[in-house]
Amino acid sequence: MVSEDLLALLVCPMDQKSSLRREGDALVCTRCGPRFAIKDDIPNMLIEEAELPPGCDALTDLECVRSGDARVDVP
Ligand SMILES: [Zn+2]
């Protein structure tokens, strides 16, 4: 199990402030919605490896990016 203390410290790597909620074997950003898989009790917080929410085809579609709170380097 990921400890509740650790979970409370983690924030979304996109805007670095939104909190995350536990959903099965993943952490989900409460704002922009990507799913970060938890493997061997360690959440993988790499946004490049996160599962994007429905309707989002790219990181630039995320709500926090569109509103200007997060930046992604688009190649
Ligand atoms: Zn987020």
Tab-separated table of C-alpha atoms and ligand atoms in Angstrom:
chain	number	residue	atom	x	y	z
A	1	MET	CA	0.000	0.000	0.000
A	2	VAL	CA	1.086	3.518	-0.663
A	3	SER	CA	1.059	5.235	2.686
A	4	GLU	CA	-1.521	7.932	3.277
A	5	ASP	CA	1.257	10.231	4.414
A	6	LEU	CA	3.033	9.890	1.097
A	7	LEU	CA	-0.173	10.313	-0.826
A	8	ALA	CA	-0.909	13.526	1.046
A	9	LEU	CA	2.445	14.928	-0.040
A	10	LEU	CA	2.116	14.092	-3.691
A	11	VAL	CA	0.760	16.601	-6.149
A	12	CYS	CA	0.104	16.461	-9.837
A	13	PRO	CA	3.369	16.870	-11.748
A	14	MET	CA	1.632	19.006	-14.325
A	15	ASP	CA	0.751	22.080	-12.308
A	16	GLN	CA	2.584	20.982	-9.155
A	17	LYS	CA	-0.272	21.820	-6.858
A	18	SER	CA	-3.364	19.766	-7.600
A	19	SER	CA	-3.991	16.900	-5.227
A	20	LEU	CA	-4.303	13.275	-6.217
A	21	ARG	CA	-6.813	10.648	-5.251
A	22	ARG	CA	-6.368	6.940	-4.989
A	23	GLU	CA	-8.274	4.925	-7.574
A	24	GLY	CA	-7.537	1.238	-7.477
A	25	ASP	CA	-3.936	0.727	-8.491
A	26	ALA	CA	-3.454	4.265	-9.691
A	27	LEU	CA	-3.361	7.859	-8.527
A	28	VAL	CA	-5.588	10.260	-10.417
A	29	CYS	CA	-5.196	14.015	-10.534
A	30	THR	CA	-8.335	15.607	-9.104
A	31	ARG	CA	-8.037	18.449	-11.571
A	32	CYS	CA	-6.709	17.400	-14.946
A	33	GLY	CA	-7.332	13.681	-14.668
A	34	PRO	CA	-4.301	11.652	-15.794
A	35	ARG	CA	-3.803	8.273	-14.102
A	36	PHE	CA	-0.430	7.476	-12.592
A	37	ALA	CA	0.048	3.775	-12.135
A	38	ILE	CA	1.240	2.422	-8.809
A	39	LYS	CA	3.706	-0.394	-9.201
A	40	ASP	CA	5.335	-2.214	-6.308
A	41	ASP	CA	3.857	0.429	-3.975
A	42	ILE	CA	5.617	3.206	-5.844
A	43	PRO	CA	3.557	5.660	-7.839
A	44	ASN	CA	4.990	6.396	-11.244
A	45	MET	CA	4.645	10.162	-11.438
A	46	LEU	CA	6.134	10.550	-14.892
A	47	ILE	CA	3.577	12.455	-16.877
A	48	GLU	CA	4.939	10.954	-20.071
A	49	GLU	CA	3.905	7.522	-18.832
A	50	ALA	CA	0.571	8.498	-17.331
A	51	GLU	CA	-2.694	7.387	-18.856
A	52	LEU	CA	-4.500	10.449	-20.164
A	53	PRO	CA	-8.162	10.964	-19.299
A	54	PRO	CA	-10.904	10.232	-21.836
A	55	GLY	CA	-11.089	12.940	-24.470
A	56	CYS	CA	-7.451	13.878	-24.033
A	57	ASP	CA	-5.243	12.840	-26.908
A	58	ALA	CA	-2.180	14.757	-25.808
A	59	LEU	CA	-0.758	16.488	-22.764
A	60	THR	CA	-1.667	19.805	-24.341
A	61	ASP	CA	-5.345	18.838	-24.047
A	62	LEU	CA	-5.169	18.687	-20.262
A	63	GLU	CA	-7.197	21.294	-18.469
A	64	CYS	CA	-4.271	22.675	-16.491
A	65	VAL	CA	-2.211	23.169	-19.640
A	66	ARG	CA	-4.997	24.875	-21.518
A	67	SER	CA	-5.611	27.235	-18.619
A	68	GLY	CA	-1.928	28.110	-18.498
A	69	ASP	CA	-1.093	26.656	-15.071
A	70	ALA	CA	1.084	23.897	-16.459
A	71	ARG	CA	3.515	23.814	-19.301
A	72	VAL	CA	4.528	21.024	-21.562
A	73	ASP	CA	7.349	21.087	-24.004
A	74	VAL	CA	5.784	20.164	-27.281
A	75	PRO	CA	8.366	18.761	-29.626
B	1	ZN	ZN	-3.158	17.582	-12.805
